[in-house]
Amino acid sequence: MRNKNFWKDKKVFLTGHTGFKGSWLSLWLTRLGAKVTGYSLPPSTTPNLFETCKIESVIEKSIIGDIRNLELLEQSLKEARPQIVIHMAAQPLVTESYINPVETYMVNVMGTVNLLEAIRRTDNNIKAVINVTTDKCYENKEWHWGYRENEPMGGYDPYSSSKACSELVTSSYRNSYFNSENYEKHGVAIATARAGNVIGGGDWSNNRLVPDIVKSLLNNSPIIIRNPDSIRPWQHVLEPLGGYLVLAEKLYLYGCEYAEPWNFGPKDDDARTVQWIVERFCSKWGNGKASFQIRRDNQFHEAHYLKLDWSKAKYKLGWAPKWSLEQSIEKIIEWNYAYMNERDMREVCENQILEYISR
């Protein structure tokens, strides 16, 4: 963090706080002294990080609500009177978007509309807003170089295109209602944040590579992989979250100067194939029984190659990834060993956050 005291007593409205990323961010924000109001559906899996770490007991308020409910969202936002809003509530799975495309678009597109509309109608202290989207919002041309923030939006599958739509909605609201030319009047700076494939301890999501790997390792069963050659920008969950915190601070202090899209990706060497990830987990797990099987499945289209160019965040925000992919895998294994041994998982998470910050 650039200013260790910046977050003390800052009021933050965090949507999606019961999710994997939202739970980690809730812990980090409260550790920094922020007063967090969370707004989200109940956790989508059992177990889940939100309940495992008893996060409801450390944040100011936890509101169980649907991002599609504009009336409740607006009321909650007005009552919380936040200075900073971070929007992470989403339907986050590509496979699920093929099965339930209408719900995916309603949550990811209209959810964004609802939040920005609630902010527009709310006359309070909001100064900084971050809409968290994804690396998959770009029109993927299977390039071997990273996508920059000015590349065209796209998305083959419903999830990816819904996030591209969310980006366009944000841009439209920024231009129409929170324009930089009128910043002194409205005082709200809005940015979007695009991250890679986040991994970390406490993710029990279905149809995600690392949770599937961990489940198989815990059950001493072979890991099944469908697309071994697909390359993704893998990064520990703390990497983009650290980027969001730096960006929020800049938006709060300097306003429209930073109100634009931002990439938070890993180093080029950490864009690896699915098979590489699986092999590393197998070799590091430690019991000598880990194995995997390849069962190619082309039921749904998935991009083969995807990378992010995060040079803008490096030069304008001073942000850069700290943990290599090898280190990230080690941290996930460390987390899961602690979970198996019934450790205090909130303490484990906070220790990993402190270790990350110290670097």
CSV table of C-alpha atoms in Angstrom, one decimal, residues 7-359:
chain,number,residue,atom,x,y,z
A,7,TRP,CA,-8.0,2.9,4.5
A,8,LYS,CA,-8.5,3.6,8.2
A,9,ASP,CA,-12.2,4.3,8.9
A,10,LYS,CA,-13.0,4.5,5.1
A,11,LYS,CA,-16.5,3.3,4.4
A,12,VAL,CA,-16.5,0.7,1.7
A,13,PHE,CA,-19.6,-0.9,0.0
A,14,LEU,CA,-18.5,-4.2,-1.5
A,15,THR,CA,-20.8,-6.3,-3.6
A,16,GLY,CA,-20.2,-10.0,-3.9
A,17,HIS,CA,-18.6,-10.1,-0.4
A,18,THR,CA,-19.7,-13.7,0.2
A,19,GLY,CA,-17.8,-15.0,-2.8
A,20,PHE,CA,-14.2,-16.3,-3.1
A,21,LYS,CA,-12.6,-13.0,-4.1
A,22,GLY,CA,-15.0,-10.9,-2.1
A,23,SER,CA,-14.2,-12.9,1.1
A,24,TRP,CA,-10.5,-12.4,0.7
A,25,LEU,CA,-11.0,-8.7,0.0
A,26,SER,CA,-13.3,-8.3,3.0
A,27,LEU,CA,-10.5,-9.7,5.2
A,28,TRP,CA,-7.9,-7.4,3.7
A,29,LEU,CA,-10.0,-4.3,3.9
A,30,THR,CA,-10.9,-4.9,7.6
A,31,ARG,CA,-7.2,-5.6,8.3
A,32,LEU,CA,-6.4,-2.2,6.9
A,33,GLY,CA,-9.1,-0.5,9.1
A,34,ALA,CA,-11.8,0.0,6.6
A,35,LYS,CA,-15.5,-0.2,7.6
A,36,VAL,CA,-17.0,-2.7,5.1
A,37,THR,CA,-20.7,-3.1,4.2
A,38,GLY,CA,-21.2,-6.2,2.1
A,39,TYR,CA,-24.1,-6.8,-0.3
A,40,SER,CA,-24.4,-10.3,-1.9
A,41,LEU,CA,-26.4,-13.4,-2.4
A,42,PRO,CA,-25.6,-16.2,0.2
A,43,PRO,CA,-22.4,-18.2,-0.5
A,44,SER,CA,-22.9,-20.5,-3.5
A,45,THR,CA,-21.0,-23.5,-2.2
A,46,THR,CA,-20.7,-25.5,1.0
A,47,PRO,CA,-18.1,-25.2,2.4
A,48,ASN,CA,-17.2,-21.6,1.5
A,49,LEU,CA,-14.5,-19.1,2.5
A,50,PHE,CA,-17.1,-16.5,3.9
A,51,GLU,CA,-18.4,-18.9,6.6
A,52,THR,CA,-15.1,-20.7,7.1
A,53,CYS,CA,-13.4,-17.4,8.1
A,54,LYS,CA,-16.5,-16.1,9.9
A,55,ILE,CA,-16.2,-12.9,7.8
A,56,GLU,CA,-19.7,-11.6,8.9
A,57,SER,CA,-18.2,-11.1,12.4
A,58,VAL,CA,-15.4,-8.8,11.2
A,59,ILE,CA,-17.2,-6.5,8.7
A,60,GLU,CA,-19.6,-3.7,9.7
A,61,LYS,CA,-22.7,-5.2,8.0
A,62,SER,CA,-23.5,-8.1,5.8
A,63,ILE,CA,-26.6,-7.6,3.6
A,64,ILE,CA,-28.0,-10.7,1.8
A,65,GLY,CA,-29.5,-9.2,-1.3
A,66,ASP,CA,-29.7,-9.7,-5.1
A,67,ILE,CA,-27.8,-7.2,-7.3
A,68,ARG,CA,-30.9,-7.4,-9.6
A,69,ASN,CA,-33.0,-5.9,-6.9
A,70,LEU,CA,-32.6,-2.2,-7.7
A,71,GLU,CA,-34.8,-1.0,-4.8
A,72,LEU,CA,-33.0,-2.9,-2.1
A,73,LEU,CA,-29.6,-2.1,-3.6
A,74,GLU,CA,-30.3,1.6,-3.7
A,75,GLN,CA,-31.7,1.6,-0.1
A,76,SER,CA,-28.6,-0.4,1.1
A,77,LEU,CA,-26.3,2.0,-0.6
A,78,LYS,CA,-28.0,5.1,0.9
A,79,GLU,CA,-27.9,3.6,4.4
A,80,ALA,CA,-24.3,2.6,4.2
A,81,ARG,CA,-23.1,6.0,3.0
A,82,PRO,CA,-19.9,4.6,1.5
A,83,GLN,CA,-17.0,6.6,0.2
A,84,ILE,CA,-15.7,3.8,-2.0
A,85,VAL,CA,-17.7,1.2,-3.9
A,86,ILE,CA,-16.2,-2.0,-5.3
A,87,HIS,CA,-18.5,-4.1,-7.5
A,88,MET,CA,-17.6,-7.8,-7.5
A,89,ALA,CA,-21.1,-9.5,-7.5
A,90,ALA,CA,-21.3,-11.6,-10.6
A,91,GLN,CA,-22.1,-15.0,-12.2
A,92,PRO,CA,-18.4,-15.9,-12.7
A,93,LEU,CA,-18.3,-19.2,-14.5
A,94,VAL,CA,-18.0,-19.8,-18.2
A,95,THR,CA,-19.7,-23.3,-18.1
A,96,GLU,CA,-22.6,-22.0,-16.0
A,97,SER,CA,-23.1,-19.2,-18.5
A,98,TYR,CA,-23.7,-21.8,-21.3
A,99,ILE,CA,-26.3,-23.5,-19.1
A,100,ASN,CA,-28.0,-20.4,-17.8
A,101,PRO,CA,-27.3,-17.5,-20.3
A,102,VAL,CA,-30.3,-15.4,-19.3
A,103,GLU,CA,-29.4,-15.4,-15.6
A,104,THR,CA,-25.7,-14.6,-16.5
A,105,TYR,CA,-26.7,-11.6,-18.6
A,106,MET,CA,-29.2,-10.4,-16.0
A,107,VAL,CA,-26.6,-10.6,-13.1
A,108,ASN,CA,-23.6,-9.4,-15.0
A,109,VAL,CA,-25.1,-6.7,-17.2
A,110,MET,CA,-28.3,-5.5,-15.4
A,111,GLY,CA,-26.5,-5.9,-12.1
A,112,THR,CA,-23.9,-3.4,-13.3
A,113,VAL,CA,-26.7,-1.1,-14.6
A,114,ASN,CA,-28.5,-1.3,-11.2
A,115,LEU,CA,-25.4,-0.5,-9.2
A,116,LEU,CA,-24.4,2.5,-11.3
A,117,GLU,CA,-28.0,3.7,-11.4
A,118,ALA,CA,-28.2,3.4,-7.6
A,119,ILE,CA,-25.0,5.4,-7.3
A,120,ARG,CA,-26.4,8.0,-9.7
A,121,ARG,CA,-29.5,8.4,-7.5
A,122,THR,CA,-27.6,8.4,-4.3
A,123,ASP,CA,-26.6,11.8,-3.0
A,124,ASN,CA,-23.9,11.0,-0.5
A,125,ASN,CA,-20.2,10.7,-0.1
A,126,ILE,CA,-19.2,8.2,-2.9
A,127,LYS,CA,-16.0,9.3,-4.5
A,128,ALA,CA,-14.5,6.1,-6.0
A,129,VAL,CA,-16.1,3.2,-7.9
A,130,ILE,CA,-14.5,0.1,-9.3
A,131,ASN,CA,-16.3,-2.4,-11.4
A,132,VAL,CA,-14.4,-5.7,-11.4
A,133,THR,CA,-14.8,-7.5,-14.8
A,134,THR,CA,-12.4,-10.1,-16.3
A,135,ASP,CA,-9.6,-10.7,-18.8
A,136,LYS,CA,-12.2,-12.5,-20.9
A,137,CYS,CA,-14.0,-9.2,-21.8
A,138,TYR,CA,-11.7,-8.7,-24.8
A,139,GLU,CA,-12.4,-9.9,-28.3
A,140,ASN,CA,-10.1,-12.9,-28.2
A,141,LYS,CA,-8.0,-13.3,-31.4
A,142,GLU,CA,-5.7,-16.0,-29.9
A,143,TRP,CA,-2.8,-13.6,-30.0
A,144,HIS,CA,0.5,-14.5,-28.3
A,145,TRP,CA,0.8,-11.1,-26.7
A,146,GLY,CA,-1.2,-9.4,-24.0
A,147,TYR,CA,-4.4,-7.4,-24.6
A,148,ARG,CA,-4.2,-3.8,-23.7
A,149,GLU,CA,-7.0,-1.7,-22.2
A,150,ASN,CA,-7.8,0.0,-25.5
A,151,GLU,CA,-8.4,-3.3,-27.4
A,152,PRO,CA,-12.0,-4.0,-28.6
A,153,MET,CA,-14.4,-5.7,-26.3
A,154,GLY,CA,-15.9,-9.0,-27.3
A,155,GLY,CA,-16.6,-12.4,-25.8
A,156,TYR,CA,-17.4,-15.7,-27.5
A,157,ASP,CA,-19.4,-17.3,-24.6
A,158,PRO,CA,-22.3,-15.7,-22.6
A,159,TYR,CA,-20.1,-15.1,-19.6
A,160,SER,CA,-17.3,-13.3,-21.5
A,161,SER,CA,-19.7,-11.2,-23.6
A,162,SER,CA,-21.7,-10.3,-20.5
A,163,LYS,CA,-18.6,-8.9,-18.9
A,164,ALA,CA,-17.8,-7.0,-22.1
A,165,CYS,CA,-21.3,-5.6,-21.9
A,166,SER,CA,-20.6,-4.6,-18.3
A,167,GLU,CA,-17.5,-2.7,-19.4
A,168,LEU,CA,-19.6,-0.9,-22.1
A,169,VAL,CA,-22.3,-0.1,-19.5
A,170,THR,CA,-19.7,1.4,-17.2
A,171,SER,CA,-18.2,3.4,-20.0
A,172,SER,CA,-21.6,4.8,-20.9
A,173,TYR,CA,-22.5,5.8,-17.4
A,174,ARG,CA,-19.1,7.4,-17.0
A,175,ASN,CA,-19.5,9.4,-20.1
A,176,SER,CA,-23.2,10.3,-19.5
A,177,TYR,CA,-23.4,10.9,-15.8
A,178,PHE,CA,-19.9,11.0,-14.3
A,179,ASN,CA,-17.9,12.7,-17.1
A,180,SER,CA,-14.5,14.1,-16.3
A,181,GLU,CA,-15.5,17.5,-17.5
A,182,ASN,CA,-18.1,17.8,-14.8
A,183,TYR,CA,-16.1,16.1,-12.1
A,184,GLU,CA,-16.2,19.1,-9.7
A,185,LYS,CA,-20.0,18.9,-9.8
A,186,HIS,CA,-20.5,15.1,-9.3
A,187,GLY,CA,-17.2,14.1,-7.6
A,188,VAL,CA,-17.4,10.5,-8.7
A,189,ALA,CA,-14.5,8.6,-10.4
A,190,ILE,CA,-15.4,5.2,-12.0
A,191,ALA,CA,-12.9,2.6,-13.3
A,192,THR,CA,-13.0,-1.0,-14.4
A,193,ALA,CA,-10.5,-3.6,-13.4
A,194,ARG,CA,-9.7,-6.7,-15.5
A,195,ALA,CA,-7.8,-9.6,-13.9
A,196,GLY,CA,-6.6,-13.0,-15.0
A,197,ASN,CA,-7.6,-16.5,-13.8
A,198,VAL,CA,-7.4,-16.0,-10.0
A,199,ILE,CA,-6.5,-18.9,-7.8
A,200,GLY,CA,-6.0,-19.2,-4.0
A,201,GLY,CA,-7.0,-21.1,-0.9
A,202,GLY,CA,-10.7,-21.3,-0.1
A,203,ASP,CA,-12.1,-21.6,-3.5
A,204,TRP,CA,-14.7,-24.4,-3.7
A,205,SER,CA,-16.4,-23.3,-7.0
A,206,ASN,CA,-17.6,-25.9,-9.4
A,207,ASN,CA,-16.0,-26.4,-12.8
A,208,ARG,CA,-12.9,-24.4,-12.0
A,209,LEU,CA,-9.5,-25.9,-12.5
A,210,VAL,CA,-7.8,-25.4,-9.1
A,211,PRO,CA,-10.8,-26.3,-6.9
A,212,ASP,CA,-11.2,-29.4,-9.0
A,213,ILE,CA,-7.5,-30.2,-8.6
A,214,VAL,CA,-7.7,-29.8,-4.8
A,215,LYS,CA,-10.9,-31.9,-4.5
A,216,SER,CA,-9.2,-34.7,-6.4
A,217,LEU,CA,-6.0,-34.5,-4.3
A,218,LEU,CA,-8.0,-34.5,-1.0
A,219,ASN,CA,-9.9,-37.6,-2.2
A,220,ASN,CA,-6.7,-39.3,-3.6
A,221,SER,CA,-8.4,-39.6,-7.0
A,222,PRO,CA,-7.0,-38.8,-10.4
A,223,ILE,CA,-7.4,-35.2,-11.6
A,224,ILE,CA,-9.5,-35.0,-14.7
A,225,ILE,CA,-8.5,-32.3,-17.2
A,226,ARG,CA,-10.4,-31.4,-20.4
A,227,ASN,CA,-8.3,-28.9,-22.2
A,228,PRO,CA,-4.6,-29.6,-21.2
A,229,ASP,CA,-3.1,-27.2,-23.8
A,230,SER,CA,-5.2,-24.1,-22.9
A,231,ILE,CA,-3.1,-21.2,-21.7
A,232,ARG,CA,-4.3,-18.7,-19.1
A,233,PRO,CA,-2.9,-15.8,-17.1
A,234,TRP,CA,-2.9,-17.5,-13.7
A,235,GLN,CA,-2.4,-15.3,-10.6
A,236,HIS,CA,-2.9,-15.6,-6.9
A,237,VAL,CA,-6.1,-13.9,-5.7
A,238,LEU,CA,-4.2,-11.4,-3.7
A,239,GLU,CA,-2.5,-10.0,-6.8
A,240,PRO,CA,-5.5,-8.3,-8.4
A,241,LEU,CA,-7.0,-7.5,-5.1
A,242,GLY,CA,-3.9,-5.5,-4.3
A,243,GLY,CA,-4.3,-3.7,-7.6
A,244,TYR,CA,-7.9,-2.9,-6.8
A,245,LEU,CA,-6.8,-1.3,-3.5
A,246,VAL,CA,-4.2,0.8,-5.1
A,247,LEU,CA,-6.6,1.9,-7.9
A,248,ALA,CA,-9.3,2.8,-5.3
A,249,GLU,CA,-6.9,5.0,-3.5
A,250,LYS,CA,-5.9,6.8,-6.7
A,251,LEU,CA,-9.5,7.3,-7.7
A,252,TYR,CA,-10.4,8.7,-4.2
A,253,LEU,CA,-7.4,11.1,-4.1
A,254,TYR,CA,-7.1,12.1,-7.8
A,255,GLY,CA,-10.5,11.5,-9.3
A,256,CYS,CA,-11.0,11.3,-13.0
A,257,GLU,CA,-7.3,11.1,-13.8
A,258,TYR,CA,-7.6,7.4,-13.1
A,259,ALA,CA,-11.2,6.8,-14.1
A,260,GLU,CA,-10.6,4.3,-17.0
A,261,PRO,CA,-10.1,0.6,-17.6
A,262,TRP,CA,-7.1,-1.2,-15.9
A,263,ASN,CA,-5.5,-4.6,-16.4
A,264,PHE,CA,-4.0,-6.5,-13.5
A,265,GLY,CA,-2.3,-9.6,-14.9
A,266,PRO,CA,0.6,-11.9,-14.0
A,267,LYS,CA,4.1,-11.9,-15.5
A,268,ASP,CA,4.4,-13.4,-18.9
A,269,ASP,CA,6.1,-16.5,-17.6
A,270,ASP,CA,3.0,-17.3,-15.5
A,271,ALA,CA,0.8,-17.6,-18.5
A,272,ARG,CA,0.9,-21.5,-18.4
A,273,THR,CA,-1.1,-24.4,-19.8
A,274,VAL,CA,-3.6,-26.3,-17.8
A,275,GLN,CA,-1.5,-29.4,-17.9
A,276,TRP,CA,1.5,-27.4,-16.5
A,277,ILE,CA,-0.6,-26.3,-13.5
A,278,VAL,CA,-1.8,-29.8,-12.8
A,279,GLU,CA,1.7,-31.3,-13.0
A,280,ARG,CA,3.0,-28.7,-10.5
A,281,PHE,CA,0.2,-29.5,-8.1
A,282,CYS,CA,0.9,-33.2,-8.4
A,283,SER,CA,4.6,-32.8,-7.8
A,284,LYS,CA,4.2,-30.4,-4.8
A,285,TRP,CA,1.3,-32.1,-3.0
A,286,GLY,CA,3.7,-34.4,-1.2
A,287,ASN,CA,1.9,-37.7,-0.8
A,288,GLY,CA,3.2,-39.4,-3.9
A,289,LYS,CA,-0.3,-40.5,-5.0
A,290,ALA,CA,-1.3,-37.5,-7.0
A,291,SER,CA,-2.1,-38.2,-10.7
A,292,PHE,CA,-4.1,-36.9,-13.6
A,293,GLN,CA,-6.0,-38.1,-16.6
A,294,ILE,CA,-6.8,-36.2,-19.8
A,295,ARG,CA,-10.3,-36.5,-21.1
A,296,ARG,CA,-10.7,-34.0,-23.9
A,297,ASP,CA,-14.1,-32.4,-23.9
A,298,ASN,CA,-15.3,-30.0,-26.6
A,299,GLN,CA,-18.8,-29.7,-25.3
A,300,PHE,CA,-18.3,-25.9,-24.9
A,301,HIS,CA,-16.0,-23.6,-26.7
A,302,GLU,CA,-13.1,-22.3,-24.6
A,303,ALA,CA,-10.3,-19.9,-25.7
A,304,HIS,CA,-7.0,-21.5,-26.2
A,305,TYR,CA,-4.7,-18.5,-25.5
A,306,LEU,CA,-5.3,-15.4,-23.4
A,307,LYS,CA,-2.8,-12.9,-21.9
A,308,LEU,CA,-3.1,-9.5,-20.4
A,309,ASP,CA,-0.7,-6.5,-20.8
A,310,TRP,CA,-0.6,-4.8,-17.4
A,311,SER,CA,2.1,-2.2,-18.3
A,312,LYS,CA,-0.3,0.7,-17.7
A,313,ALA,CA,-0.9,-0.4,-14.1
A,314,LYS,CA,2.9,-0.7,-13.6
A,315,TYR,CA,3.7,2.7,-14.9
A,316,LYS,CA,0.7,4.7,-13.7
A,317,LEU,CA,-0.2,2.9,-10.5
A,318,GLY,CA,3.1,1.5,-9.5
A,319,TRP,CA,1.5,-2.0,-9.3
A,320,ALA,CA,3.2,-5.2,-10.2
A,321,PRO,CA,2.7,-8.9,-9.3
A,322,LYS,CA,4.7,-10.1,-6.3
A,323,TRP,CA,4.2,-13.9,-6.2
A,324,SER,CA,5.2,-16.2,-9.0
A,325,LEU,CA,2.9,-18.9,-10.2
A,326,GLU,CA,5.1,-21.5,-8.4
A,327,GLN,CA,4.8,-19.5,-5.2
A,328,SER,CA,1.0,-19.2,-5.6
A,329,ILE,CA,0.6,-22.9,-6.0
A,330,GLU,CA,2.7,-23.4,-2.8
A,331,LYS,CA,0.4,-20.9,-1.0
A,332,ILE,CA,-2.7,-22.8,-2.1
A,333,ILE,CA,-1.2,-26.1,-0.9
A,334,GLU,CA,-0.2,-24.5,2.4
A,335,TRP,CA,-3.7,-23.2,2.9
A,336,ASN,CA,-5.3,-26.5,2.2
A,337,TYR,CA,-2.9,-28.4,4.5
A,338,ALA,CA,-4.0,-25.9,7.2
A,339,TYR,CA,-7.6,-26.5,6.4
A,340,MET,CA,-7.2,-30.3,6.6
A,341,ASN,CA,-5.5,-29.8,10.0
A,342,GLU,CA,-8.5,-27.7,11.3
A,343,ARG,CA,-6.5,-24.6,11.8
A,344,ASP,CA,-8.0,-21.1,12.3
A,345,MET,CA,-8.5,-20.3,8.6
A,346,ARG,CA,-9.1,-16.6,9.2
A,347,GLU,CA,-5.7,-16.4,10.8
A,348,VAL,CA,-4.2,-18.4,8.0
A,349,CYS,CA,-5.7,-16.0,5.4
A,350,GLU,CA,-4.6,-12.9,7.3
A,351,ASN,CA,-1.0,-14.4,7.6
A,352,GLN,CA,-0.9,-14.9,3.9
A,353,ILE,CA,-2.2,-11.3,3.4
A,354,LEU,CA,0.5,-10.0,5.7
A,355,GLU,CA,3.2,-12.0,4.0
A,356,TYR,CA,2.0,-10.7,0.6
A,357,ILE,CA,2.0,-7.1,1.8
A,358,SER,CA,5.5,-7.5,3.3
A,359,ARG,CA,6.9,-8.2,-0.1
